[in-house]
Amino acid sequence: MSFGSVKQVTMSAEEFRLFRDMIHAHCGIYFREEMKYLLERRLAPRLSLNGLEDFTAYYRFLRFSPARARELEDAVEILTTNETYFFREAYQLKAFSEEILAELHERNSRRKRLRIWSAGCSTGEEPYSISILVLESGLFGDWDVEIFGNDISRKVLSAARRAVYSKNAFRETDEEQIRKWFEPVGGGLQVKEEARRLVTFGHLNLLDEQMIGLVGQMDLIFCRNVLIYFDKDAKKRVLRVFHDRLQPGGYLLLGHSESLINLTSDFELMHLKNDLVYRKPFLEDLS
Ligand SMILES: C[S@@+](CC[C@H](N)C(=O)[O-])C[C@H]1O[C@@H](n2cnc3c(N)ncnc32)[C@H](O)[C@@H]1O
């Protein structure tokens, strides 16, 4: 007799390879063999939700169903890691606020325009931290400033637009900054309008070349703790996009455990006082 217990569905090695390759081709995230259990555990609930018996049926659904695009988005949504918090990687943000912003201010002083992209922004803590630092610098008062936050997950983007955060998001934020830039809203703290105003969010898959074509020229790109989940080939593709989207002399800031070694020589490594960062060379440096 059955007491309504949930049937355990296992993923075969062959099924794992099919899902791994499909997800990799779609968004760059690469699951190594030892992560099979993770794929199996996270995707299993999608089977019963779609009334499917096993992973082969789910794979066919993702390939051929009229609802496949939406389902693939939902599957990727549950496979991404969205960990983030305000003012993550303090030394890098110190280089950004004390060195890079001053340089960009000088460089763009005629156009008075600043464009920053937070690629893989998750729930928004990164682009809002950038916005706060731009405002605190006091350099860009009458400038046209835009900070774009993009992510492949619609769920994190709707949280980012709400801009309301709980304690966990503030593990690296000092009291003074909390008082200055956040206000209590329904049990959480919301980023004040002044800092929200500079930030625009959009849904974007970094591997979708058509959509990427719509991204304008940037002075600086933050892409931190995103490429670590990609394989080498997908990293290279995204780095070519970043190179293309950056102004000459534009900066690329990666996560602290990430580097461009063995991936590309298109960027130069800059030894700033507070951190090492990458920069797209100026045209005259290439001669
Ligand atoms: C660990 S979070 C990093 C958040 C933030 N950059 C930080 O360092 O705190 C990685 C984010 O990258 C997003 N992501 C993964 N693959 C992506 C893709 N192909 N295109 C856009 N975003 C992607 C995930 O949805 C996730 O929100």
PDB file of C-alpha atoms and ligand atoms in Angstrom:
ATOM      1  CA  MET A   1       0.000   0.000   0.000  1.00  0.00           C
ATOM      2  CA  SER A   2       1.197   3.508  -0.786  1.00  0.00           C
ATOM      3  CA  PHE A   3       0.942   6.283   1.799  1.00  0.00           C
ATOM      4  CA  GLY A   4       1.585   8.987  -0.788  1.00  0.00           C
ATOM      5  CA  SER A   5       5.354   8.957  -0.302  1.00  0.00           C
ATOM      6  CA  VAL A   6       7.315  10.871  -2.965  1.00  0.00           C
ATOM      7  CA  LYS A   7       8.813   8.496  -5.516  1.00  0.00           C
ATOM      8  CA  GLN A   8      12.603   8.802  -5.683  1.00  0.00           C
ATOM      9  CA  VAL A   9      13.634   9.402  -9.301  1.00  0.00           C
ATOM     10  CA  THR A  10      17.257   8.854 -10.157  1.00  0.00           C
ATOM     11  CA  MET A  11      19.227  10.386 -13.008  1.00  0.00           C
ATOM     12  CA  SER A  12      21.309   7.983 -15.095  1.00  0.00           C
ATOM     13  CA  ALA A  13      24.830   8.876 -16.255  1.00  0.00           C
ATOM     14  CA  GLU A  14      23.531   9.331 -19.788  1.00  0.00           C
ATOM     15  CA  GLU A  15      20.678  11.591 -18.616  1.00  0.00           C
ATOM     16  CA  PHE A  16      23.170  13.627 -16.584  1.00  0.00           C
ATOM     17  CA  ARG A  17      25.295  14.252 -19.698  1.00  0.00           C
ATOM     18  CA  LEU A  18      22.245  15.362 -21.695  1.00  0.00           C
ATOM     19  CA  PHE A  19      21.192  17.881 -19.012  1.00  0.00           C
ATOM     20  CA  ARG A  20      24.751  19.044 -18.389  1.00  0.00           C
ATOM     21  CA  ASP A  21      25.266  19.821 -22.097  1.00  0.00           C
ATOM     22  CA  MET A  22      21.900  21.465 -22.525  1.00  0.00           C
ATOM     23  CA  ILE A  23      22.419  23.792 -19.553  1.00  0.00           C
ATOM     24  CA  HIS A  24      25.962  24.576 -20.572  1.00  0.00           C
ATOM     25  CA  ALA A  25      24.916  25.457 -24.139  1.00  0.00           C
ATOM     26  CA  HIS A  26      22.124  27.667 -22.814  1.00  0.00           C
ATOM     27  CA  CYS A  27      23.858  29.691 -20.109  1.00  0.00           C
ATOM     28  CA  GLY A  28      27.504  28.607 -19.701  1.00  0.00           C
ATOM     29  CA  ILE A  29      27.082  26.976 -16.279  1.00  0.00           C
ATOM     30  CA  TYR A  30      28.960  23.678 -16.285  1.00  0.00           C
ATOM     31  CA  PHE A  31      28.187  20.790 -13.946  1.00  0.00           C
ATOM     32  CA  ARG A  32      31.132  18.449 -13.441  1.00  0.00           C
ATOM     33  CA  GLU A  33      30.518  14.675 -13.033  1.00  0.00           C
ATOM     34  CA  GLU A  34      30.738  14.921  -9.251  1.00  0.00           C
ATOM     35  CA  MET A  35      27.875  17.428  -9.246  1.00  0.00           C
ATOM     36  CA  LYS A  36      25.372  14.950 -10.718  1.00  0.00           C
ATOM     37  CA  TYR A  37      23.614  14.610  -7.354  1.00  0.00           C
ATOM     38  CA  LEU A  38      23.022  18.380  -7.284  1.00  0.00           C
ATOM     39  CA  LEU A  39      21.454  18.411 -10.744  1.00  0.00           C
ATOM     40  CA  GLU A  40      19.349  15.385  -9.827  1.00  0.00           C
ATOM     41  CA  ARG A  41      18.164  16.822  -6.498  1.00  0.00           C
ATOM     42  CA  ARG A  42      17.373  20.292  -7.798  1.00  0.00           C
ATOM     43  CA  LEU A  43      15.623  19.200 -10.999  1.00  0.00           C
ATOM     44  CA  ALA A  44      13.618  16.291  -9.496  1.00  0.00           C
ATOM     45  CA  PRO A  45      10.708  18.514  -8.324  1.00  0.00           C
ATOM     46  CA  ARG A  46      10.258  19.772 -11.908  1.00  0.00           C
ATOM     47  CA  LEU A  47       9.280  16.238 -13.014  1.00  0.00           C
ATOM     48  CA  SER A  48       6.210  15.956 -10.808  1.00  0.00           C
ATOM     49  CA  LEU A  49       5.314  19.605 -11.415  1.00  0.00           C
ATOM     50  CA  ASN A  50       5.133  18.841 -15.138  1.00  0.00           C
ATOM     51  CA  GLY A  51       3.514  15.417 -14.639  1.00  0.00           C
ATOM     52  CA  LEU A  52       6.551  13.510 -15.956  1.00  0.00           C
ATOM     53  CA  GLU A  53       7.775  10.026 -15.007  1.00  0.00           C
ATOM     54  CA  ASP A  54      11.533  10.264 -15.311  1.00  0.00           C
ATOM     55  CA  PHE A  55      14.449  12.465 -16.381  1.00  0.00           C
ATOM     56  CA  THR A  56      14.373  11.236 -19.990  1.00  0.00           C
ATOM     57  CA  ALA A  57      10.772  12.458 -20.288  1.00  0.00           C
ATOM     58  CA  TYR A  58      11.825  15.773 -18.700  1.00  0.00           C
ATOM     59  CA  TYR A  59      14.726  16.118 -21.152  1.00  0.00           C
ATOM     60  CA  ARG A  60      12.334  15.548 -24.103  1.00  0.00           C
ATOM     61  CA  PHE A  61       9.971  18.111 -22.575  1.00  0.00           C
ATOM     62  CA  LEU A  62      12.808  20.663 -22.419  1.00  0.00           C
ATOM     63  CA  ARG A  63      13.715  19.987 -26.049  1.00  0.00           C
ATOM     64  CA  PHE A  64      10.385  19.647 -27.778  1.00  0.00           C
ATOM     65  CA  SER A  65       7.479  20.972 -25.694  1.00  0.00           C
ATOM     66  CA  PRO A  66       5.902  24.260 -26.800  1.00  0.00           C
ATOM     67  CA  ALA A  67       6.533  25.349 -23.179  1.00  0.00           C
ATOM     68  CA  ARG A  68      10.251  24.487 -23.393  1.00  0.00           C
ATOM     69  CA  ALA A  69      11.657  28.052 -23.300  1.00  0.00           C
ATOM     70  CA  ARG A  70       9.764  28.944 -20.121  1.00  0.00           C
ATOM     71  CA  GLU A  71      10.608  25.608 -18.486  1.00  0.00           C
ATOM     72  CA  LEU A  72      14.309  25.976 -19.307  1.00  0.00           C
ATOM     73  CA  GLU A  73      14.252  29.397 -17.644  1.00  0.00           C
ATOM     74  CA  ASP A  74      12.655  27.861 -14.549  1.00  0.00           C
ATOM     75  CA  ALA A  75      15.191  25.014 -14.531  1.00  0.00           C
ATOM     76  CA  VAL A  76      18.143  27.415 -14.819  1.00  0.00           C
ATOM     77  CA  GLU A  77      16.591  29.558 -12.110  1.00  0.00           C
ATOM     78  CA  ILE A  78      16.842  26.709  -9.601  1.00  0.00           C
ATOM     79  CA  LEU A  79      20.357  25.764 -10.726  1.00  0.00           C
ATOM     80  CA  THR A  80      22.018  29.163 -10.262  1.00  0.00           C
ATOM     81  CA  THR A  81      23.852  30.206  -7.111  1.00  0.00           C
ATOM     82  CA  ASN A  82      22.727  33.676  -6.077  1.00  0.00           C
ATOM     83  CA  GLU A  83      24.832  34.323  -2.972  1.00  0.00           C
ATOM     84  CA  THR A  84      25.716  38.031  -2.626  1.00  0.00           C
ATOM     85  CA  TYR A  85      25.810  40.891  -0.074  1.00  0.00           C
ATOM     86  CA  PHE A  86      26.465  44.616   0.152  1.00  0.00           C
ATOM     87  CA  PHE A  87      30.037  45.890  -0.175  1.00  0.00           C
ATOM     88  CA  ARG A  88      31.422  42.437  -0.979  1.00  0.00           C
ATOM     89  CA  GLU A  89      35.216  42.401  -1.508  1.00  0.00           C
ATOM     90  CA  ALA A  90      36.024  45.614   0.294  1.00  0.00           C
ATOM     91  CA  TYR A  91      39.584  46.091  -1.012  1.00  0.00           C
ATOM     92  CA  GLN A  92      38.351  45.944  -4.605  1.00  0.00           C
ATOM     93  CA  LEU A  93      35.602  48.453  -3.893  1.00  0.00           C
ATOM     94  CA  LYS A  94      38.239  50.670  -2.252  1.00  0.00           C
ATOM     95  CA  ALA A  95      40.206  50.591  -5.529  1.00  0.00           C
ATOM     96  CA  PHE A  96      36.970  51.394  -7.344  1.00  0.00           C
ATOM     97  CA  SER A  97      35.959  54.335  -5.178  1.00  0.00           C
ATOM     98  CA  GLU A  98      39.382  55.809  -4.400  1.00  0.00           C
ATOM     99  CA  GLU A  99      41.245  55.225  -7.667  1.00  0.00           C
ATOM    100  CA  ILE A 100      39.110  54.157 -10.617  1.00  0.00           C
ATOM    101  CA  LEU A 101      36.241  56.608 -10.155  1.00  0.00           C
ATOM    102  CA  ALA A 102      38.628  59.578 -10.019  1.00  0.00           C
ATOM    103  CA  GLU A 103      40.285  58.415 -13.232  1.00  0.00           C
ATOM    104  CA  LEU A 104      36.958  57.915 -15.020  1.00  0.00           C
ATOM    105  CA  HIS A 105      35.838  61.321 -13.783  1.00  0.00           C
ATOM    106  CA  GLU A 106      38.850  62.947 -15.360  1.00  0.00           C
ATOM    107  CA  ARG A 107      38.630  60.904 -18.555  1.00  0.00           C
ATOM    108  CA  ASN A 108      34.912  61.539 -19.169  1.00  0.00           C
ATOM    109  CA  SER A 109      34.795  65.120 -17.860  1.00  0.00           C
ATOM    110  CA  ARG A 110      33.756  66.565 -21.222  1.00  0.00           C
ATOM    111  CA  ARG A 111      30.880  64.163 -21.845  1.00  0.00           C
ATOM    112  CA  LYS A 112      29.926  63.955 -18.156  1.00  0.00           C
ATOM    113  CA  ARG A 113      28.642  60.431 -18.684  1.00  0.00           C
ATOM    114  CA  LEU A 114      29.372  57.278 -16.674  1.00  0.00           C
ATOM    115  CA  ARG A 115      28.180  53.763 -17.536  1.00  0.00           C
ATOM    116  CA  ILE A 116      28.734  50.783 -15.240  1.00  0.00           C
ATOM    117  CA  TRP A 117      27.495  47.220 -15.787  1.00  0.00           C
ATOM    118  CA  SER A 118      26.985  44.745 -12.977  1.00  0.00           C
ATOM    119  CA  ALA A 119      26.810  41.487 -14.964  1.00  0.00           C
ATOM    120  CA  GLY A 120      25.266  38.675 -12.896  1.00  0.00           C
ATOM    121  CA  CYS A 121      23.964  41.122 -10.270  1.00  0.00           C
ATOM    122  CA  SER A 122      21.781  38.607  -8.401  1.00  0.00           C
ATOM    123  CA  THR A 123      19.431  40.317  -5.899  1.00  0.00           C
ATOM    124  CA  GLY A 124      20.965  43.766  -6.437  1.00  0.00           C
ATOM    125  CA  GLU A 125      23.363  44.275  -3.538  1.00  0.00           C
ATOM    126  CA  GLU A 126      26.285  44.738  -5.953  1.00  0.00           C
ATOM    127  CA  PRO A 127      24.808  47.463  -8.224  1.00  0.00           C
ATOM    128  CA  TYR A 128      23.361  49.313  -5.208  1.00  0.00           C
ATOM    129  CA  SER A 129      26.757  49.204  -3.468  1.00  0.00           C
ATOM    130  CA  ILE A 130      28.260  50.674  -6.656  1.00  0.00           C
ATOM    131  CA  SER A 131      25.588  53.369  -6.745  1.00  0.00           C
ATOM    132  CA  ILE A 132      26.237  54.317  -3.112  1.00  0.00           C
ATOM    133  CA  LEU A 133      29.994  54.549  -3.747  1.00  0.00           C
ATOM    134  CA  VAL A 134      29.456  56.691  -6.857  1.00  0.00           C
ATOM    135  CA  LEU A 135      27.243  59.043  -4.815  1.00  0.00           C
ATOM    136  CA  GLU A 136      29.633  59.103  -1.858  1.00  0.00           C
ATOM    137  CA  SER A 137      32.519  60.053  -4.162  1.00  0.00           C
ATOM    138  CA  GLY A 138      30.756  63.384  -4.723  1.00  0.00           C
ATOM    139  CA  LEU A 139      32.306  63.563  -8.206  1.00  0.00           C
ATOM    140  CA  PHE A 140      29.291  62.956 -10.425  1.00  0.00           C
ATOM    141  CA  GLY A 141      26.576  65.326  -9.124  1.00  0.00           C
ATOM    142  CA  ASP A 142      25.523  66.785 -12.487  1.00  0.00           C
ATOM    143  CA  TRP A 143      26.570  63.778 -14.608  1.00  0.00           C
ATOM    144  CA  ASP A 144      24.509  61.310 -16.601  1.00  0.00           C
ATOM    145  CA  VAL A 145      25.201  58.161 -14.558  1.00  0.00           C
ATOM    146  CA  GLU A 146      23.672  54.738 -15.222  1.00  0.00           C
ATOM    147  CA  ILE A 147      24.387  51.447 -13.515  1.00  0.00           C
ATOM    148  CA  PHE A 148      22.925  48.393 -15.254  1.00  0.00           C
ATOM    149  CA  GLY A 149      22.255  45.252 -13.265  1.00  0.00           C
ATOM    150  CA  ASN A 150      21.597  42.092 -15.276  1.00  0.00           C
ATOM    151  CA  ASP A 151      20.931  38.506 -14.398  1.00  0.00           C
ATOM    152  CA  ILE A 152      19.595  35.358 -16.041  1.00  0.00           C
ATOM    153  CA  SER A 153      17.215  34.748 -13.127  1.00  0.00           C
ATOM    154  CA  ARG A 154      13.965  36.730 -13.152  1.00  0.00           C
ATOM    155  CA  LYS A 155      13.359  35.852  -9.525  1.00  0.00           C
ATOM    156  CA  VAL A 156      16.509  37.580  -8.264  1.00  0.00           C
ATOM    157  CA  LEU A 157      15.778  40.564 -10.499  1.00  0.00           C
ATOM    158  CA  SER A 158      12.363  41.115  -8.972  1.00  0.00           C
ATOM    159  CA  ALA A 159      13.969  41.046  -5.502  1.00  0.00           C
ATOM    160  CA  ALA A 160      16.579  43.519  -6.806  1.00  0.00           C
ATOM    161  CA  ARG A 161      13.858  45.894  -7.983  1.00  0.00           C
ATOM    162  CA  ARG A 162      12.101  45.707  -4.584  1.00  0.00           C
ATOM    163  CA  ALA A 163      15.449  46.638  -2.987  1.00  0.00           C
ATOM    164  CA  VAL A 164      14.380  45.455   0.474  1.00  0.00           C
ATOM    165  CA  TYR A 165      16.997  43.438   2.380  1.00  0.00           C
ATOM    166  CA  SER A 166      17.344  41.492   5.588  1.00  0.00           C
ATOM    167  CA  LYS A 167      20.234  41.312   8.049  1.00  0.00           C
ATOM    168  CA  ASN A 168      22.242  38.779   6.060  1.00  0.00           C
ATOM    169  CA  ALA A 169      22.810  41.245   3.229  1.00  0.00           C
ATOM    170  CA  PHE A 170      24.568  43.682   5.591  1.00  0.00           C
ATOM    171  CA  ARG A 171      27.351  41.481   6.958  1.00  0.00           C
ATOM    172  CA  GLU A 172      29.986  43.831   5.465  1.00  0.00           C
ATOM    173  CA  THR A 173      28.118  47.129   5.858  1.00  0.00           C
ATOM    174  CA  ASP A 174      28.941  49.530   8.654  1.00  0.00           C
ATOM    175  CA  GLU A 175      26.221  51.126  10.783  1.00  0.00           C
ATOM    176  CA  GLU A 176      26.936  54.575   9.413  1.00  0.00           C
ATOM    177  CA  GLN A 177      26.265  53.480   5.826  1.00  0.00           C
ATOM    178  CA  ILE A 178      23.128  51.619   6.854  1.00  0.00           C
ATOM    179  CA  ARG A 179      21.753  54.757   8.517  1.00  0.00           C
ATOM    180  CA  LYS A 180      22.668  56.939   5.568  1.00  0.00           C
ATOM    181  CA  TRP A 181      21.491  54.808   2.632  1.00  0.00           C
ATOM    182  CA  PHE A 182      18.694  52.543   3.899  1.00  0.00           C
ATOM    183  CA  GLU A 183      15.283  53.001   5.502  1.00  0.00           C
ATOM    184  CA  PRO A 184      13.116  50.498   7.375  1.00  0.00           C
ATOM    185  CA  VAL A 185      10.289  48.997   5.277  1.00  0.00           C
ATOM    186  CA  GLY A 186       8.081  46.093   6.411  1.00  0.00           C
ATOM    187  CA  GLY A 187      10.632  44.180   8.468  1.00  0.00           C
ATOM    188  CA  GLY A 188      13.583  44.880   6.161  1.00  0.00           C
ATOM    189  CA  LEU A 189      15.736  47.762   5.021  1.00  0.00           C
ATOM    190  CA  GLN A 190      15.160  49.384   1.652  1.00  0.00           C
ATOM    191  CA  VAL A 191      17.786  51.200  -0.398  1.00  0.00           C
ATOM    192  CA  LYS A 192      16.873  54.889  -0.410  1.00  0.00           C
ATOM    193  CA  GLU A 193      15.465  56.353  -3.619  1.00  0.00           C
ATOM    194  CA  GLU A 194      18.585  58.492  -4.183  1.00  0.00           C
ATOM    195  CA  ALA A 195      20.742  55.361  -4.626  1.00  0.00           C
ATOM    196  CA  ARG A 196      18.044  53.337  -6.403  1.00  0.00           C
ATOM    197  CA  ARG A 197      17.591  56.045  -9.023  1.00  0.00           C
ATOM    198  CA  LEU A 198      20.945  55.346 -10.694  1.00  0.00           C
ATOM    199  CA  VAL A 199      20.309  51.613 -11.129  1.00  0.00           C
ATOM    200  CA  THR A 200      18.311  49.885 -13.899  1.00  0.00           C
ATOM    201  CA  PHE A 201      17.725  46.127 -13.961  1.00  0.00           C
ATOM    202  CA  GLY A 202      17.216  43.866 -16.951  1.00  0.00           C
ATOM    203  CA  HIS A 203      16.912  40.178 -17.740  1.00  0.00           C
ATOM    204  CA  LEU A 204      19.943  39.014 -19.718  1.00  0.00           C
ATOM    205  CA  ASN A 205      21.708  35.757 -20.435  1.00  0.00           C
ATOM    206  CA  LEU A 206      25.408  36.541 -20.880  1.00  0.00           C
ATOM    207  CA  LEU A 207      25.563  33.875 -23.591  1.00  0.00           C
ATOM    208  CA  ASP A 208      22.709  35.327 -25.617  1.00  0.00           C
ATOM    209  CA  GLU A 209      24.606  37.168 -28.316  1.00  0.00           C
ATOM    210  CA  GLN A 210      21.521  38.843 -29.776  1.00  0.00           C
ATOM    211  CA  MET A 211      20.533  40.391 -26.464  1.00  0.00           C
ATOM    212  CA  ILE A 212      24.107  41.309 -25.600  1.00  0.00           C
ATOM    213  CA  GLY A 213      24.182  43.322 -28.835  1.00  0.00           C
ATOM    214  CA  LEU A 214      21.709  45.709 -27.183  1.00  0.00           C
ATOM    215  CA  VAL A 215      24.101  46.545 -24.324  1.00  0.00           C
ATOM    216  CA  GLY A 216      25.813  49.905 -24.869  1.00  0.00           C
ATOM    217  CA  GLN A 217      29.440  50.883 -24.336  1.00  0.00           C
ATOM    218  CA  MET A 218      30.584  50.682 -20.712  1.00  0.00           C
ATOM    219  CA  ASP A 219      33.277  52.452 -18.699  1.00  0.00           C
ATOM    220  CA  LEU A 220      33.457  49.611 -16.246  1.00  0.00           C
ATOM    221  CA  ILE A 221      32.107  46.083 -15.903  1.00  0.00           C
ATOM    222  CA  PHE A 222      31.740  44.220 -12.626  1.00  0.00           C
ATOM    223  CA  CYS A 223      31.382  40.492 -13.232  1.00  0.00           C
ATOM    224  CA  ARG A 224      32.138  38.926  -9.891  1.00  0.00           C
ATOM    225  CA  ASN A 225      31.522  35.329  -8.886  1.00  0.00           C
ATOM    226  CA  VAL A 226      29.619  34.511 -12.077  1.00  0.00           C
ATOM    227  CA  LEU A 227      32.237  33.038 -14.420  1.00  0.00           C
ATOM    228  CA  ILE A 228      33.434  30.621 -11.720  1.00  0.00           C
ATOM    229  CA  TYR A 229      30.420  28.460 -12.600  1.00  0.00           C
ATOM    230  CA  PHE A 230      31.235  28.452 -16.347  1.00  0.00           C
ATOM    231  CA  ASP A 231      33.632  26.208 -18.271  1.00  0.00           C
ATOM    232  CA  LYS A 232      36.599  27.620 -20.159  1.00  0.00           C
ATOM    233  CA  ASP A 233      34.821  27.898 -23.486  1.00  0.00           C
ATOM    234  CA  ALA A 234      31.855  29.836 -22.062  1.00  0.00           C
ATOM    235  CA  LYS A 235      34.205  32.096 -20.047  1.00  0.00           C
ATOM    236  CA  LYS A 236      36.078  32.953 -23.244  1.00  0.00           C
ATOM    237  CA  ARG A 237      32.852  33.794 -25.055  1.00  0.00           C
ATOM    238  CA  VAL A 238      31.705  36.125 -22.281  1.00  0.00           C
ATOM    239  CA  LEU A 239      35.125  37.772 -22.014  1.00  0.00           C
ATOM    240  CA  ARG A 240      35.027  38.562 -25.749  1.00  0.00           C
ATOM    241  CA  VAL A 241      31.667  40.236 -25.175  1.00  0.00           C
ATOM    242  CA  PHE A 242      33.043  42.269 -22.260  1.00  0.00           C
ATOM    243  CA  HIS A 243      36.032  43.352 -24.333  1.00  0.00           C
ATOM    244  CA  ASP A 244      33.704  44.437 -27.100  1.00  0.00           C
ATOM    245  CA  ARG A 245      31.351  46.338 -24.749  1.00  0.00           C
ATOM    246  CA  LEU A 246      34.090  48.230 -22.876  1.00  0.00           C
ATOM    247  CA  GLN A 247      35.386  51.637 -23.912  1.00  0.00           C
ATOM    248  CA  PRO A 248      39.162  51.689 -24.546  1.00  0.00           C
ATOM    249  CA  GLY A 249      40.702  52.024 -21.082  1.00  0.00           C
ATOM    250  CA  GLY A 250      37.524  50.572 -19.503  1.00  0.00           C
ATOM    251  CA  TYR A 251      37.875  48.368 -16.434  1.00  0.00           C
ATOM    252  CA  LEU A 252      36.831  44.770 -15.813  1.00  0.00           C
ATOM    253  CA  LEU A 253      36.473  43.779 -12.153  1.00  0.00           C
ATOM    254  CA  LEU A 254      36.218  40.054 -11.430  1.00  0.00           C
ATOM    255  CA  GLY A 255      35.714  38.185  -8.155  1.00  0.00           C
ATOM    256  CA  HIS A 256      38.769  37.733  -5.916  1.00  0.00           C
ATOM    257  CA  SER A 257      39.233  34.064  -6.870  1.00  0.00           C
ATOM    258  CA  GLU A 258      38.937  34.738 -10.603  1.00  0.00           C
ATOM    259  CA  SER A 259      41.624  35.614 -13.130  1.00  0.00           C
ATOM    260  CA  LEU A 260      42.083  35.783 -16.897  1.00  0.00           C
ATOM    261  CA  ILE A 261      45.082  33.447 -16.925  1.00  0.00           C
ATOM    262  CA  ASN A 262      44.781  30.956 -19.817  1.00  0.00           C
ATOM    263  CA  LEU A 263      41.596  32.649 -20.989  1.00  0.00           C
ATOM    264  CA  THR A 264      42.535  35.828 -22.830  1.00  0.00           C
ATOM    265  CA  SER A 265      45.350  38.319 -23.265  1.00  0.00           C
ATOM    266  CA  ASP A 266      42.956  41.062 -24.412  1.00  0.00           C
ATOM    267  CA  PHE A 267      43.099  42.874 -21.062  1.00  0.00           C
ATOM    268  CA  GLU A 268      46.032  44.355 -19.166  1.00  0.00           C
ATOM    269  CA  LEU A 269      46.535  43.730 -15.465  1.00  0.00           C
ATOM    270  CA  MET A 270      46.722  47.034 -13.564  1.00  0.00           C
ATOM    271  CA  HIS A 271      48.478  47.218 -10.203  1.00  0.00           C
ATOM    272  CA  LEU A 272      46.421  49.808  -8.358  1.00  0.00           C
ATOM    273  CA  LYS A 273      47.228  50.787  -4.762  1.00  0.00           C
ATOM    274  CA  ASN A 274      44.303  48.826  -3.335  1.00  0.00           C
ATOM    275  CA  ASP A 275      43.922  45.894  -5.731  1.00  0.00           C
ATOM    276  CA  LEU A 276      44.845  44.270  -9.027  1.00  0.00           C
ATOM    277  CA  VAL A 277      42.260  44.894 -11.731  1.00  0.00           C
ATOM    278  CA  TYR A 278      41.912  44.312 -15.474  1.00  0.00           C
ATOM    279  CA  ARG A 279      41.649  47.045 -18.070  1.00  0.00           C
ATOM    280  CA  LYS A 280      40.984  47.067 -21.796  1.00  0.00           C
ATOM    281  CA  PRO A 281      44.058  48.705 -23.375  1.00  0.00           C
ATOM    282  CA  PHE A 282      43.776  52.131 -24.977  1.00  0.00           C
ATOM    283  CA  LEU A 283      44.062  51.982 -28.762  1.00  0.00           C
ATOM    284  CA  GLU A 284      47.492  53.647 -28.730  1.00  0.00           C
ATOM    285  CA  ASP A 285      48.812  50.941 -26.333  1.00  0.00           C
ATOM    286  CA  LEU A 286      48.170  48.294 -28.991  1.00  0.00           C
ATOM    287  CA  SER A 287      50.606  49.682 -31.574  1.00  0.00           C
TER     288      SER A 287
HETATM  289  C1  LIG B   1      26.989  34.157  -7.032  1.00  0.00           C
HETATM  290  S1  LIG B   1      25.988  35.343  -7.848  1.00  0.00           S
HETATM  291  C2  LIG B   1      27.095  36.733  -7.904  1.00  0.00           C
HETATM  292  C3  LIG B   1      26.415  38.017  -7.475  1.00  0.00           C
HETATM  293  C4  LIG B   1      27.347  39.233  -7.420  1.00  0.00           C
HETATM  294  N1  LIG B   1      27.969  39.479  -8.691  1.00  0.00           N
HETATM  295  C5  LIG B   1      28.383  39.059  -6.342  1.00  0.00           C
HETATM  296  O1  LIG B   1      29.553  38.813  -6.636  1.00  0.00           O
HETATM  297  O2  LIG B   1      28.039  39.180  -5.164  1.00  0.00           O
HETATM  298  C6  LIG B   1      26.046  34.747  -9.548  1.00  0.00           C
HETATM  299  C7  LIG B   1      24.878  35.278 -10.406  1.00  0.00           C
HETATM  300  O3  LIG B   1      25.168  35.044 -11.783  1.00  0.00           O
HETATM  301  C8  LIG B   1      23.950  34.760 -12.447  1.00  0.00           C
HETATM  302  N2  LIG B   1      24.228  34.058 -13.720  1.00  0.00           N
HETATM  303  C9  LIG B   1      24.659  32.796 -13.902  1.00  0.00           C
HETATM  304  N3  LIG B   1      24.751  32.506 -15.216  1.00  0.00           N
HETATM  305  C10 LIG B   1      24.374  33.628 -15.885  1.00  0.00           C
HETATM  306  C11 LIG B   1      24.238  33.961 -17.281  1.00  0.00           C
HETATM  307  N4  LIG B   1      24.523  33.082 -18.236  1.00  0.00           N
HETATM  308  N5  LIG B   1      23.828  35.204 -17.591  1.00  0.00           N
HETATM  309  C12 LIG B   1      23.522  36.115 -16.624  1.00  0.00           C
HETATM  310  N6  LIG B   1      23.617  35.857 -15.303  1.00  0.00           N
HETATM  311  C13 LIG B   1      24.034  34.627 -14.941  1.00  0.00           C
HETATM  312  C14 LIG B   1      23.202  33.905 -11.435  1.00  0.00           C
HETATM  313  O4  LIG B   1      21.803  33.880 -11.684  1.00  0.00           O
HETATM  314  C15 LIG B   1      23.580  34.572 -10.110  1.00  0.00           C
HETATM  315  O5  LIG B   1      22.590  35.481  -9.680  1.00  0.00           O
END
